[in-house]
CSV table of C-alpha atoms and ligand atoms in Angstrom, one decimal:
chain,number,residue,atom,x,y,z
A,29,MET,CA,30.9,-9.5,-17.5
A,30,SER,CA,33.6,-8.1,-19.5
A,31,ILE,CA,34.9,-9.6,-22.3
A,32,PRO,CA,38.6,-9.3,-22.8
A,33,TYR,CA,39.6,-6.7,-25.9
A,34,GLY,CA,39.3,-9.0,-29.0
A,35,GLN,CA,37.5,-11.7,-27.3
A,36,THR,CA,34.0,-13.1,-27.7
A,37,ARG,CA,31.6,-15.8,-26.1
A,38,THR,CA,30.0,-16.1,-29.6
A,39,ARG,CA,30.7,-19.7,-31.9
A,40,VAL,CA,29.0,-20.0,-35.2
A,41,ALA,CA,29.4,-24.1,-36.4
A,42,ALA,CA,27.6,-25.7,-39.0
A,43,ARG,CA,24.8,-26.7,-37.8
A,44,HIS,CA,24.5,-24.4,-34.6
A,45,ALA,CA,25.3,-20.9,-33.3
A,46,LEU,CA,25.8,-18.8,-30.0
A,47,ILE,CA,25.5,-15.6,-30.7
A,48,ALA,CA,26.3,-13.8,-27.5
A,49,PRO,CA,25.4,-9.6,-27.2
A,50,ASP,CA,28.9,-8.9,-27.1
A,51,SER,CA,28.9,-9.2,-30.7
A,52,HIS,CA,25.9,-7.6,-32.1
A,53,VAL,CA,25.7,-5.7,-35.1
A,54,LYS,CA,22.6,-3.8,-36.2
A,55,SER,CA,21.4,-4.3,-39.7
A,56,VAL,CA,18.6,-1.9,-41.8
A,57,VAL,CA,15.4,-3.8,-42.1
A,58,PRO,CA,12.5,-2.4,-44.2
A,59,GLY,CA,9.4,-1.5,-42.1
A,60,ILE,CA,11.3,-1.0,-39.0
A,61,THR,CA,12.2,2.6,-38.2
A,62,GLY,CA,13.5,4.4,-34.9
A,63,ALA,CA,15.1,1.5,-33.6
A,64,ALA,CA,18.0,-1.0,-32.8
A,65,THR,CA,17.5,-4.5,-35.4
A,66,ILE,CA,19.9,-7.0,-35.1
A,67,ILE,CA,19.3,-9.8,-37.6
A,68,LEU,CA,20.6,-12.7,-35.3
A,69,ILE,CA,19.5,-15.8,-37.1
A,70,ASN,CA,18.4,-15.7,-40.8
A,71,PRO,CA,19.0,-18.1,-43.9
A,72,ALA,CA,22.7,-17.2,-44.9
A,73,LEU,CA,23.5,-18.8,-41.4
A,74,GLY,CA,21.7,-21.9,-42.4
A,75,ALA,CA,18.7,-22.0,-41.2
A,76,ARG,CA,15.2,-22.0,-42.5
A,77,PHE,CA,13.9,-18.5,-40.5
A,78,ALA,CA,15.0,-15.5,-39.4
A,79,GLN,CA,15.3,-14.2,-35.9
A,80,LEU,CA,15.2,-10.1,-35.2
A,81,LEU,CA,15.6,-8.4,-31.9
A,82,VAL,CA,14.2,-4.8,-32.6
A,83,THR,CA,15.0,-1.9,-29.5
A,84,PHE,CA,13.0,0.4,-30.0
A,85,GLU,CA,13.4,4.8,-29.4
A,86,VAL,CA,10.5,6.5,-28.6
A,87,GLY,CA,9.0,7.4,-31.9
A,88,GLY,CA,10.1,4.5,-33.5
A,89,SER,CA,7.7,1.7,-35.3
A,90,ALA,CA,7.9,-1.3,-36.8
A,91,LEU,CA,5.4,-2.7,-40.0
A,92,GLY,CA,4.6,-5.6,-41.6
A,93,GLY,CA,2.5,-6.6,-44.0
A,94,ALA,CA,1.0,-3.9,-47.0
A,95,GLY,CA,3.1,-0.9,-46.9
A,96,SER,CA,6.1,-2.2,-45.1
A,97,GLY,CA,8.3,-3.2,-48.1
A,98,GLY,CA,8.5,-6.9,-46.5
A,99,SER,CA,7.2,-10.4,-48.2
A,100,SER,CA,3.9,-11.3,-48.6
A,101,VAL,CA,4.2,-15.1,-47.5
A,102,THR,CA,5.9,-14.4,-44.3
A,103,GLN,CA,4.2,-14.9,-40.7
A,104,THR,CA,5.8,-13.2,-37.7
A,105,ALA,CA,5.7,-14.0,-34.3
A,106,GLY,CA,6.9,-11.6,-31.7
A,107,TYR,CA,7.8,-11.2,-27.8
A,108,PHE,CA,7.7,-8.5,-25.7
A,109,GLU,CA,11.1,-9.0,-23.4
A,110,THR,CA,10.9,-5.6,-22.1
A,111,GLY,CA,8.6,-2.2,-22.3
A,112,GLY,CA,5.3,-1.8,-24.2
A,113,ALA,CA,3.4,0.0,-27.1
A,114,THR,CA,0.6,-0.5,-29.2
A,115,LEU,CA,0.2,-3.2,-31.1
A,116,VAL,CA,-2.4,-3.8,-34.0
A,117,VAL,CA,-2.7,-7.2,-36.1
A,118,GLY,CA,-5.1,-7.3,-38.7
A,119,GLY,CA,-8.2,-5.9,-36.9
A,120,LEU,CA,-6.7,-6.4,-33.6
A,121,LYS,CA,-5.4,-3.4,-31.4
A,122,GLN,CA,-3.9,-3.7,-27.7
A,123,LYS,CA,-1.8,-1.5,-25.7
A,124,VAL,CA,0.4,-4.0,-24.8
A,125,ALA,CA,3.4,-4.6,-22.1
A,126,THR,CA,6.4,-7.0,-21.6
A,127,GLY,CA,5.3,-10.7,-21.9
A,128,ALA,CA,2.9,-10.1,-25.1
A,129,PHE,CA,3.1,-11.7,-27.6
A,130,PHE,CA,1.3,-11.8,-30.9
A,131,TYR,CA,0.8,-14.2,-34.2
A,132,ALA,CA,0.8,-11.9,-37.6
A,133,PRO,CA,-0.2,-14.6,-40.3
A,134,ALA,CA,1.6,-14.4,-44.0
A,135,GLY,CA,0.3,-10.9,-45.8
A,136,GLU,CA,-1.7,-9.5,-42.7
A,137,THR,CA,-0.9,-5.8,-41.9
A,138,TRP,CA,0.7,-5.5,-38.1
A,139,SER,CA,2.5,-2.5,-36.4
A,140,ILE,CA,4.1,-1.8,-33.2
A,141,THR,CA,4.1,2.0,-32.8
A,142,ALA,CA,4.2,4.9,-29.9
A,143,PRO,CA,6.8,2.1,-27.9
A,144,LYS,CA,8.4,2.7,-24.6
A,145,LYS,CA,11.8,3.9,-24.8
A,146,GLY,CA,14.2,0.4,-24.5
A,147,THR,CA,11.2,-1.9,-25.6
A,148,ARG,CA,12.8,-4.9,-26.7
A,149,VAL,CA,10.6,-7.3,-29.1
A,150,THR,CA,12.1,-10.6,-30.8
A,151,MET,CA,11.0,-11.5,-34.0
A,152,PHE,CA,10.8,-15.1,-35.3
A,153,GLN,CA,9.8,-14.9,-39.3
A,154,LYS,CA,9.0,-17.7,-41.4
A,155,LYS,CA,7.8,-18.5,-45.2
A,156,PHE,CA,4.0,-19.7,-44.7
A,157,GLU,CA,3.2,-23.4,-45.6
A,158,PRO,CA,-0.7,-23.9,-46.3
A,159,LEU,CA,-2.0,-27.0,-45.6
A,160,CYS,CA,-4.3,-29.0,-47.7
A,161,GLY,CA,-7.8,-28.1,-46.7
A,162,VAL,CA,-7.0,-26.4,-43.5
A,163,ALA,CA,-7.1,-22.7,-43.4
A,164,ALA,CA,-4.6,-20.4,-42.3
A,165,PRO,CA,-4.2,-19.1,-39.1
A,166,LYS,CA,-5.8,-15.8,-37.6
A,167,GLY,CA,-3.8,-13.1,-36.2
A,168,ILE,CA,-2.9,-13.3,-32.1
A,169,ILE,CA,-2.2,-10.7,-29.6
A,170,GLY,CA,-1.8,-12.4,-26.2
A,171,ASP,CA,-0.2,-12.2,-23.1
A,172,ALA,CA,2.3,-15.2,-21.6
A,173,ALA,CA,1.4,-14.4,-18.0
A,174,LYS,CA,-1.6,-15.7,-19.0
A,175,VAL,CA,-0.4,-18.9,-20.3
A,176,PRO,CA,-0.1,-21.8,-17.6
A,177,GLY,CA,3.2,-23.4,-17.4
A,178,GLN,CA,2.9,-27.5,-18.2
A,179,PRO,CA,5.5,-29.5,-16.6
A,180,PHE,CA,7.6,-30.8,-19.8
A,181,LEU,CA,7.6,-34.5,-19.4
A,182,GLY,CA,6.1,-34.9,-16.0
A,183,ASP,CA,8.7,-32.4,-14.5
A,184,PRO,CA,7.2,-29.9,-12.6
A,185,ALA,CA,10.5,-28.1,-12.4
A,186,ALA,CA,10.9,-27.7,-16.2
A,187,ARG,CA,7.8,-26.2,-17.1
A,188,LEU,CA,6.5,-25.3,-20.7
A,189,GLN,CA,4.2,-22.5,-22.1
A,190,VAL,CA,3.0,-22.9,-25.5
A,191,LEU,CA,2.2,-19.6,-26.7
A,192,LEU,CA,0.3,-20.0,-30.5
A,193,PRO,CA,-2.4,-22.7,-30.4
A,194,ASP,CA,-1.2,-26.5,-31.1
A,195,VAL,CA,-3.1,-27.2,-34.2
A,196,PRO,CA,-2.4,-28.8,-37.3
A,197,ALA,CA,-2.6,-25.1,-39.3
A,198,PHE,CA,0.5,-23.5,-37.9
A,199,ASP,CA,3.6,-24.2,-39.1
A,200,LEU,CA,5.5,-22.5,-36.0
A,201,ALA,CA,5.6,-22.6,-32.8
A,202,MET,CA,6.3,-19.7,-30.1
A,203,ASN,CA,7.3,-20.9,-26.8
A,204,ILE,CA,8.8,-20.1,-22.9
A,205,PHE,CA,10.6,-22.7,-21.2
A,206,THR,CA,11.0,-22.1,-17.5
A,207,TYR,CA,13.8,-24.3,-15.3
A,208,GLN,CA,13.9,-24.4,-11.5
A,209,PRO,CA,17.5,-24.2,-10.9
A,210,GLY,CA,19.5,-27.6,-11.4
A,211,ALA,CA,16.6,-28.8,-13.7
A,212,THR,CA,17.3,-30.2,-16.9
A,213,LEU,CA,16.1,-31.2,-20.4
A,214,PRO,CA,15.0,-34.6,-19.4
A,215,PHE,CA,17.7,-36.5,-21.6
A,216,VAL,CA,19.7,-35.2,-25.5
A,217,GLU,CA,17.3,-34.3,-27.8
A,218,THR,CA,18.1,-34.7,-31.5
A,219,HIS,CA,14.9,-33.5,-34.0
A,220,VAL,CA,14.0,-32.5,-37.2
A,221,MET,CA,12.5,-29.0,-35.7
A,222,GLU,CA,14.5,-26.2,-36.3
A,223,HIS,CA,14.9,-23.7,-33.4
A,224,GLY,CA,16.2,-20.3,-32.4
A,225,LEU,CA,16.3,-19.3,-29.3
A,226,LEU,CA,16.6,-16.0,-26.7
A,227,MET,CA,17.8,-16.7,-22.9
A,228,LEU,CA,15.5,-14.5,-20.7
A,229,ALA,CA,16.8,-14.9,-17.5
A,230,GLY,CA,18.7,-16.8,-15.6
A,231,GLN,CA,21.7,-19.1,-16.8
A,232,GLY,CA,22.9,-22.6,-17.3
A,233,VAL,CA,24.8,-25.1,-19.8
A,234,TYR,CA,23.8,-25.7,-23.4
A,235,ARG,CA,24.8,-28.8,-25.1
A,236,LEU,CA,25.0,-27.9,-28.8
A,237,GLU,CA,26.3,-30.8,-30.7
A,238,ASP,CA,29.7,-31.8,-28.8
A,239,SER,CA,30.4,-28.4,-27.4
A,240,TRP,CA,28.6,-27.3,-23.4
A,241,TYR,CA,28.4,-23.4,-23.3
A,242,PRO,CA,27.5,-21.6,-20.4
A,243,VAL,CA,24.8,-19.1,-21.5
A,244,ALA,CA,22.9,-16.0,-19.5
A,245,ALA,CA,19.9,-14.3,-20.5
A,246,GLY,CA,20.6,-11.9,-23.8
A,247,ASP,CA,22.0,-15.0,-25.2
A,248,VAL,CA,20.6,-16.1,-28.8
A,249,ILE,CA,21.6,-19.6,-29.9
A,250,TRP,CA,20.2,-21.3,-33.2
A,251,MET,CA,19.9,-25.3,-33.6
A,252,ALA,CA,19.8,-26.6,-37.1
A,253,SER,CA,17.6,-29.9,-37.6
A,254,TYR,CA,19.1,-32.8,-36.0
A,255,CYS,CA,21.4,-30.6,-34.1
A,256,PRO,CA,21.8,-32.6,-30.6
A,257,GLN,CA,20.8,-30.4,-27.9
A,258,TRP,CA,20.5,-30.4,-24.2
A,259,PHE,CA,20.0,-27.9,-21.2
A,260,VAL,CA,20.5,-28.0,-17.8
A,261,ALA,CA,19.9,-24.6,-15.3
A,262,MET,CA,22.1,-23.8,-13.0
A,263,GLY,CA,22.6,-20.8,-10.5
A,264,LYS,CA,20.3,-19.0,-7.8
A,265,ALA,CA,17.5,-18.6,-9.7
A,266,PRO,CA,15.0,-20.0,-12.5
A,267,ALA,CA,16.5,-19.9,-16.1
A,268,SER,CA,14.0,-19.3,-18.7
A,269,TYR,CA,14.1,-19.0,-22.2
A,270,LEU,CA,11.6,-17.7,-25.3
A,271,TYR,CA,12.0,-20.4,-28.6
A,272,TYR,CA,10.6,-21.4,-31.7
A,273,LYS,CA,10.3,-24.2,-33.9
A,274,ASP,CA,8.5,-24.9,-36.8
A,275,VAL,CA,5.8,-27.7,-36.5
A,276,ASN,CA,3.4,-30.0,-38.3
A,277,ARG,CA,5.2,-29.8,-41.8
A,278,ALA,CA,7.7,-32.7,-41.6
A,279,ALA,CA,6.5,-35.2,-44.3
A,280,MET,CA,7.2,-34.6,-47.8
B,5,LIG,O1,10.4,-28.1,-27.6
B,5,LIG,C1,11.6,-29.2,-28.0
B,5,LIG,O2,12.0,-29.2,-29.0
B,5,LIG,C2,12.4,-28.1,-26.9
B,5,LIG,N1,12.4,-29.3,-25.7
B,5,LIG,N2,13.5,-28.1,-27.3
B,5,LIG,C3,14.9,-27.3,-26.3
B,5,LIG,O3,14.3,-27.3,-25.7
B,5,LIG,N3,15.7,-27.4,-26.8
B,6,LIG,MN1,14.1,-29.4,-29.0
């Protein structure tokens, strides 16, 4: 669907934003070369994390940790939406493809090299908040296809894949939610956790505060803490989205 000249589906509100692909603008990010990088969400929007979309050219690369020019307190969780590359996280090294994900702890060296043309990686970055007496998480490389989807609050038509270990050491989560057509979030959630979200497939309607938005693959959503949120999958194919949330650190 083409967007009429001078129009966009993007909306930026105080406690939520919908960023549609028609309004993307590239940024230069230290450590990333040979790629188009869109900073979709970051603290400039009011968020406490960043969400980047990196589309690689052949010969491009992304580096984090030592030598990257990036922050030593920032952790990165990434997901390969399409394509493939060589992925290194600390002592782990793997050739990965669509559906691969990784977690690089704060200060850990990581890299994406030798990408296939058009490889698209979404990265979530957050300052790590250590927990007294709990060791920081270690690096991970995984494959979403090997993570079973669990019925969400008992609904087999709405399945949640929790990609990172659900343990107190982690202060962020990266999940994939897949809905059969007509399936919904069971109620309007309002919670302290923030979300950054990428629609991976399908379409539906997202309620954010008191606005309802038609959304489709490629759309990105920021939900601030306490942004009322609800989703219904519509159309003839399942809808799925990748999303971030901050976890396990809500108390002062
Ligand atoms: O994990 C969550 O809070 C999830 N149920 N939220 C969402 O999909 N908007
Ligand atoms: Mn939620």
